[in-house]
Amino acid sequence: MRGEYSAGMGNGGLRERKKARTRETILREAFRLFRERGYNATTIDQIAEAAEVSPATFFRYFPTKEDVVTLDRFPPLIEALHEQPPGPPVTVLRGAFRTAFGSMTAEEIAAGHAREVFAATVPELVAANLRKSPGLLRETSEILAGKAGCDAGDARLRDAMGAVFGVVTLIWLQWAHDPGMDGPAEIDRSLAHLESGLTP
C-alpha cells in the first residue's frame, strides 16, 4: 500500500490523509469539550473553534452534533467488511476486525477506545448510539450475507453475528477497566476461538 504513486494518486492520498486528520481533530476536540462542559452544553461553534475549522467544515464531516458520536465508527468495521473475501460469517467478521484495527495507528486506537468508553457513560450519547444500532446491524448483515452466500434474514447469520458481537462486547467492557490491555489482539484471539468452534 505504500508503493510508488503517480503524481495524481499521491495528491489524492495526501488529500485523504488531510481529511482523516481533520476528522480526527474534530472528534478529539469534541470529546474533550464534552468531558469538560457536558454534551448538552457544548455547541457546534465551540467544537469548530477548538478544532480550528469553520462551522461549515464541521458540517462537511458531521451533519449534526449527535453524528459526532454515531458516525465515529470505531473501529472502521463496515469499510473493512467490504474488503474481505467470501467466507463464513465468523471468519469474515474476524478478518474485518483485523483489517479495521490494522488500518489504525496505536494512537488512533487508544483515542477511539477512550471515546467509546466515555460515550458509554453519558445517557444522551448512549441513546444516540442505540438509535443508530439497528441501521448498522442491518448494514453489517447485508454485507455478510453477500460474503456468505445466504439471505440477510438467515437465522444462522443472526446467530453468528450475535456470537461475534457478544464476544467483542465482553472484551470491550474488560478493556474499559484495563486500559493497558491489547484489545485488538484479544478480540482476534477470541474470534479465532469462536471460529474454531470453541474447541480447547
CSV table of C-alpha atoms in Angstrom, one decimal:
chain,number,residue,atom,x,y,z
A,1,MET,CA,0.0,0.0,0.0
A,2,ARG,CA,3.0,2.3,0.4
A,3,GLY,CA,4.4,1.7,-3.0
A,4,GLU,CA,5.1,4.2,-5.8
A,5,TYR,CA,2.3,6.6,-6.7
A,6,SER,CA,1.8,8.7,-9.7
A,7,ALA,CA,1.6,12.4,-9.0
A,8,GLY,CA,-2.2,12.3,-9.2
A,9,MET,CA,-2.5,9.4,-6.9
A,10,GLY,CA,-0.1,10.9,-4.5
A,11,ASN,CA,-2.1,14.1,-4.3
A,12,GLY,CA,-5.2,12.1,-3.8
A,13,GLY,CA,-3.5,10.2,-1.0
A,14,LEU,CA,-2.4,13.4,0.7
A,15,ARG,CA,-6.0,14.8,0.5
A,16,GLU,CA,-7.4,11.7,2.1
A,17,ARG,CA,-4.8,11.8,4.9
A,18,LYS,CA,-5.6,15.5,5.4
A,19,LYS,CA,-9.3,14.8,5.6
A,20,ALA,CA,-8.6,12.0,8.1
A,21,ARG,CA,-6.5,14.3,10.3
A,22,THR,CA,-9.2,17.0,10.2
A,23,ARG,CA,-11.9,14.4,11.1
A,24,GLU,CA,-9.8,13.1,14.0
A,25,THR,CA,-9.1,16.6,15.2
A,26,ILE,CA,-12.8,17.4,15.3
A,27,LEU,CA,-13.6,14.2,17.2
A,28,ARG,CA,-10.7,14.8,19.7
A,29,GLU,CA,-11.8,18.3,20.4
A,30,ALA,CA,-15.5,17.5,20.6
A,31,PHE,CA,-15.0,14.7,23.1
A,32,ARG,CA,-12.6,16.9,25.1
A,33,LEU,CA,-15.3,19.6,25.3
A,34,PHE,CA,-18.0,17.0,26.1
A,35,ARG,CA,-15.9,15.9,29.1
A,36,GLU,CA,-15.2,19.5,30.3
A,37,ARG,CA,-18.6,21.1,29.7
A,38,GLY,CA,-21.0,18.3,29.2
A,39,TYR,CA,-22.6,17.1,26.0
A,40,ASN,CA,-25.7,19.3,26.1
A,41,ALA,CA,-23.7,22.4,27.0
A,42,THR,CA,-21.2,22.0,24.1
A,43,THR,CA,-22.1,23.8,20.8
A,44,ILE,CA,-21.0,23.0,17.3
A,45,ASP,CA,-19.5,26.5,17.1
A,46,GLN,CA,-17.4,25.7,20.2
A,47,ILE,CA,-16.2,22.4,18.7
A,48,ALA,CA,-15.3,24.1,15.4
A,49,GLU,CA,-13.4,26.8,17.1
A,50,ALA,CA,-11.5,24.3,19.3
A,51,ALA,CA,-10.7,22.2,16.2
A,52,GLU,CA,-9.6,25.3,14.3
A,53,VAL,CA,-12.1,24.8,11.5
A,54,SER,CA,-15.2,26.7,10.3
A,55,PRO,CA,-18.7,25.5,11.3
A,56,ALA,CA,-19.2,24.8,7.5
A,57,THR,CA,-16.2,22.4,7.6
A,58,PHE,CA,-17.6,20.7,10.7
A,59,PHE,CA,-20.9,20.1,8.8
A,60,ARG,CA,-19.0,18.5,5.9
A,61,TYR,CA,-17.8,15.8,8.3
A,62,PHE,CA,-20.7,15.6,10.8
A,63,PRO,CA,-24.3,16.7,9.8
A,64,THR,CA,-25.2,17.2,13.5
A,65,LYS,CA,-23.6,17.2,16.9
A,66,GLU,CA,-25.1,13.8,17.6
A,67,ASP,CA,-23.4,12.4,14.5
A,68,VAL,CA,-20.0,13.1,16.2
A,69,VAL,CA,-20.9,10.1,18.3
A,70,THR,CA,-22.9,7.9,16.0
A,71,LEU,CA,-20.7,8.4,12.9
A,72,ASP,CA,-17.5,7.7,14.9
A,73,ARG,CA,-17.2,4.2,13.6
A,74,PHE,CA,-14.5,2.7,15.8
A,75,PRO,CA,-13.0,0.6,14.5
A,76,PRO,CA,-14.0,1.2,10.9
A,77,LEU,CA,-15.7,-2.2,10.6
A,78,ILE,CA,-18.1,-1.6,7.7
A,79,GLU,CA,-15.3,-0.4,5.4
A,80,ALA,CA,-13.2,-3.4,6.4
A,81,LEU,CA,-16.1,-5.8,5.8
A,82,HIS,CA,-16.2,-4.8,2.1
A,83,GLU,CA,-12.5,-5.7,1.7
A,84,GLN,CA,-13.0,-9.3,3.0
A,85,PRO,CA,-13.1,-12.3,0.6
A,86,PRO,CA,-16.2,-14.5,0.7
A,87,GLY,CA,-16.5,-16.9,3.6
A,88,PRO,CA,-18.4,-18.0,6.7
A,89,PRO,CA,-19.7,-15.0,8.8
A,90,VAL,CA,-17.4,-15.5,11.8
A,91,THR,CA,-14.4,-15.8,9.5
A,92,VAL,CA,-15.4,-12.7,7.6
A,93,LEU,CA,-16.0,-10.7,10.8
A,94,ARG,CA,-12.7,-11.8,12.3
A,95,GLY,CA,-10.9,-10.7,9.2
A,96,ALA,CA,-12.8,-7.4,9.2
A,97,PHE,CA,-11.8,-6.6,12.8
A,98,ARG,CA,-8.2,-7.4,12.0
A,99,THR,CA,-8.3,-5.2,8.8
A,100,ALA,CA,-10.0,-2.4,10.7
A,101,PHE,CA,-7.6,-2.2,13.6
A,102,GLY,CA,-4.7,-2.8,11.2
A,103,SER,CA,-5.6,0.4,9.3
A,104,MET,CA,-5.2,2.5,12.5
A,105,THR,CA,-2.2,3.7,14.4
A,106,ALA,CA,-1.8,2.8,18.1
A,107,GLU,CA,-2.7,6.4,19.0
A,108,GLU,CA,-5.9,6.3,16.9
A,109,ILE,CA,-6.9,3.0,18.6
A,110,ALA,CA,-6.3,4.5,22.0
A,111,ALA,CA,-8.2,7.7,21.2
A,112,GLY,CA,-11.1,5.8,19.6
A,113,HIS,CA,-11.4,3.4,22.6
A,114,ALA,CA,-11.3,6.3,25.0
A,115,ARG,CA,-14.2,7.9,23.1
A,116,GLU,CA,-16.2,4.7,23.2
A,117,VAL,CA,-15.7,4.3,26.9
A,118,PHE,CA,-16.7,7.9,27.5
A,119,ALA,CA,-19.8,7.6,25.3
A,120,ALA,CA,-20.9,4.7,27.3
A,121,THR,CA,-21.1,6.9,30.5
A,122,VAL,CA,-23.3,9.7,29.1
A,123,PRO,CA,-27.0,8.9,28.8
A,124,GLU,CA,-27.5,11.2,25.7
A,125,LEU,CA,-24.6,9.5,23.9
A,126,VAL,CA,-25.8,6.0,24.8
A,127,ALA,CA,-29.3,6.9,23.5
A,128,ALA,CA,-27.8,8.3,20.3
A,129,ASN,CA,-25.8,5.1,19.6
A,130,LEU,CA,-28.8,2.9,20.4
A,131,ARG,CA,-30.8,4.8,17.8
A,132,LYS,CA,-28.1,4.2,15.3
A,133,SER,CA,-27.5,0.5,16.1
A,134,PRO,CA,-30.4,-1.1,14.1
A,135,GLY,CA,-29.2,0.5,10.9
A,136,LEU,CA,-25.5,-0.5,11.4
A,137,LEU,CA,-26.6,-4.1,12.3
A,138,ARG,CA,-28.7,-4.2,9.1
A,139,GLU,CA,-25.9,-2.9,7.0
A,140,THR,CA,-23.5,-5.4,8.5
A,141,SER,CA,-25.9,-8.4,8.0
A,142,GLU,CA,-26.4,-7.4,4.3
A,143,ILE,CA,-22.6,-7.3,3.7
A,144,LEU,CA,-22.1,-10.6,5.5
A,145,ALA,CA,-25.0,-12.2,3.6
A,146,GLY,CA,-23.3,-11.3,0.3
A,147,LYS,CA,-20.0,-12.8,1.6
A,148,ALA,CA,-21.6,-16.0,2.9
A,149,GLY,CA,-24.0,-16.5,0.0
A,150,CYS,CA,-27.1,-16.5,2.1
A,151,ASP,CA,-30.1,-14.3,2.8
A,152,ALA,CA,-29.7,-11.4,5.2
A,153,GLY,CA,-32.5,-12.8,7.3
A,154,ASP,CA,-30.9,-16.2,7.7
A,155,ALA,CA,-31.1,-17.3,11.3
A,156,ARG,CA,-27.5,-18.8,11.0
A,157,LEU,CA,-26.2,-15.3,10.1
A,158,ARG,CA,-28.1,-13.8,13.0
A,159,ASP,CA,-26.6,-16.4,15.4
A,160,ALA,CA,-23.1,-15.8,14.1
A,161,MET,CA,-23.4,-12.0,14.4
A,162,GLY,CA,-24.8,-12.4,17.9
A,163,ALA,CA,-21.9,-14.6,19.0
A,164,VAL,CA,-19.2,-12.4,17.5
A,165,PHE,CA,-20.6,-9.1,18.8
A,166,GLY,CA,-21.3,-10.7,22.2
A,167,VAL,CA,-17.7,-11.7,22.5
A,168,VAL,CA,-16.5,-8.3,21.3
A,169,THR,CA,-18.8,-6.5,23.8
A,170,LEU,CA,-17.4,-8.5,26.7
A,171,ILE,CA,-13.9,-7.8,25.7
A,172,TRP,CA,-14.8,-4.1,25.2
A,173,LEU,CA,-16.0,-4.0,28.8
A,174,GLN,CA,-12.9,-5.7,30.1
A,175,TRP,CA,-10.8,-3.3,28.0
A,176,ALA,CA,-12.6,-0.3,29.5
A,177,HIS,CA,-11.5,-1.4,33.0
A,178,ASP,CA,-8.0,-2.3,31.9
A,179,PRO,CA,-6.7,0.4,29.5
A,180,GLY,CA,-3.3,-1.4,29.3
A,181,MET,CA,-5.0,-4.4,27.7
A,182,ASP,CA,-4.2,-5.1,24.0
A,183,GLY,CA,-7.9,-5.0,22.9
A,184,PRO,CA,-7.4,-5.7,19.2
A,185,ALA,CA,-5.2,-8.7,19.9
A,186,GLU,CA,-7.6,-10.1,22.5
A,187,ILE,CA,-10.5,-9.7,20.1
A,188,ASP,CA,-8.6,-11.6,17.4
A,189,ARG,CA,-7.7,-14.4,19.8
A,190,SER,CA,-11.3,-14.7,21.0
A,191,LEU,CA,-12.8,-14.7,17.5
A,192,ALA,CA,-10.2,-17.3,16.4
A,193,HIS,CA,-11.5,-19.5,19.3
A,194,LEU,CA,-15.1,-18.9,18.1
A,195,GLU,CA,-14.1,-19.6,14.5
A,196,SER,CA,-12.7,-22.9,15.6
A,197,GLY,CA,-16.0,-23.9,17.1
A,198,LEU,CA,-14.8,-23.1,20.7
A,199,THR,CA,-12.5,-26.1,20.7
A,200,PRO,CA,-10.0,-26.1,23.6
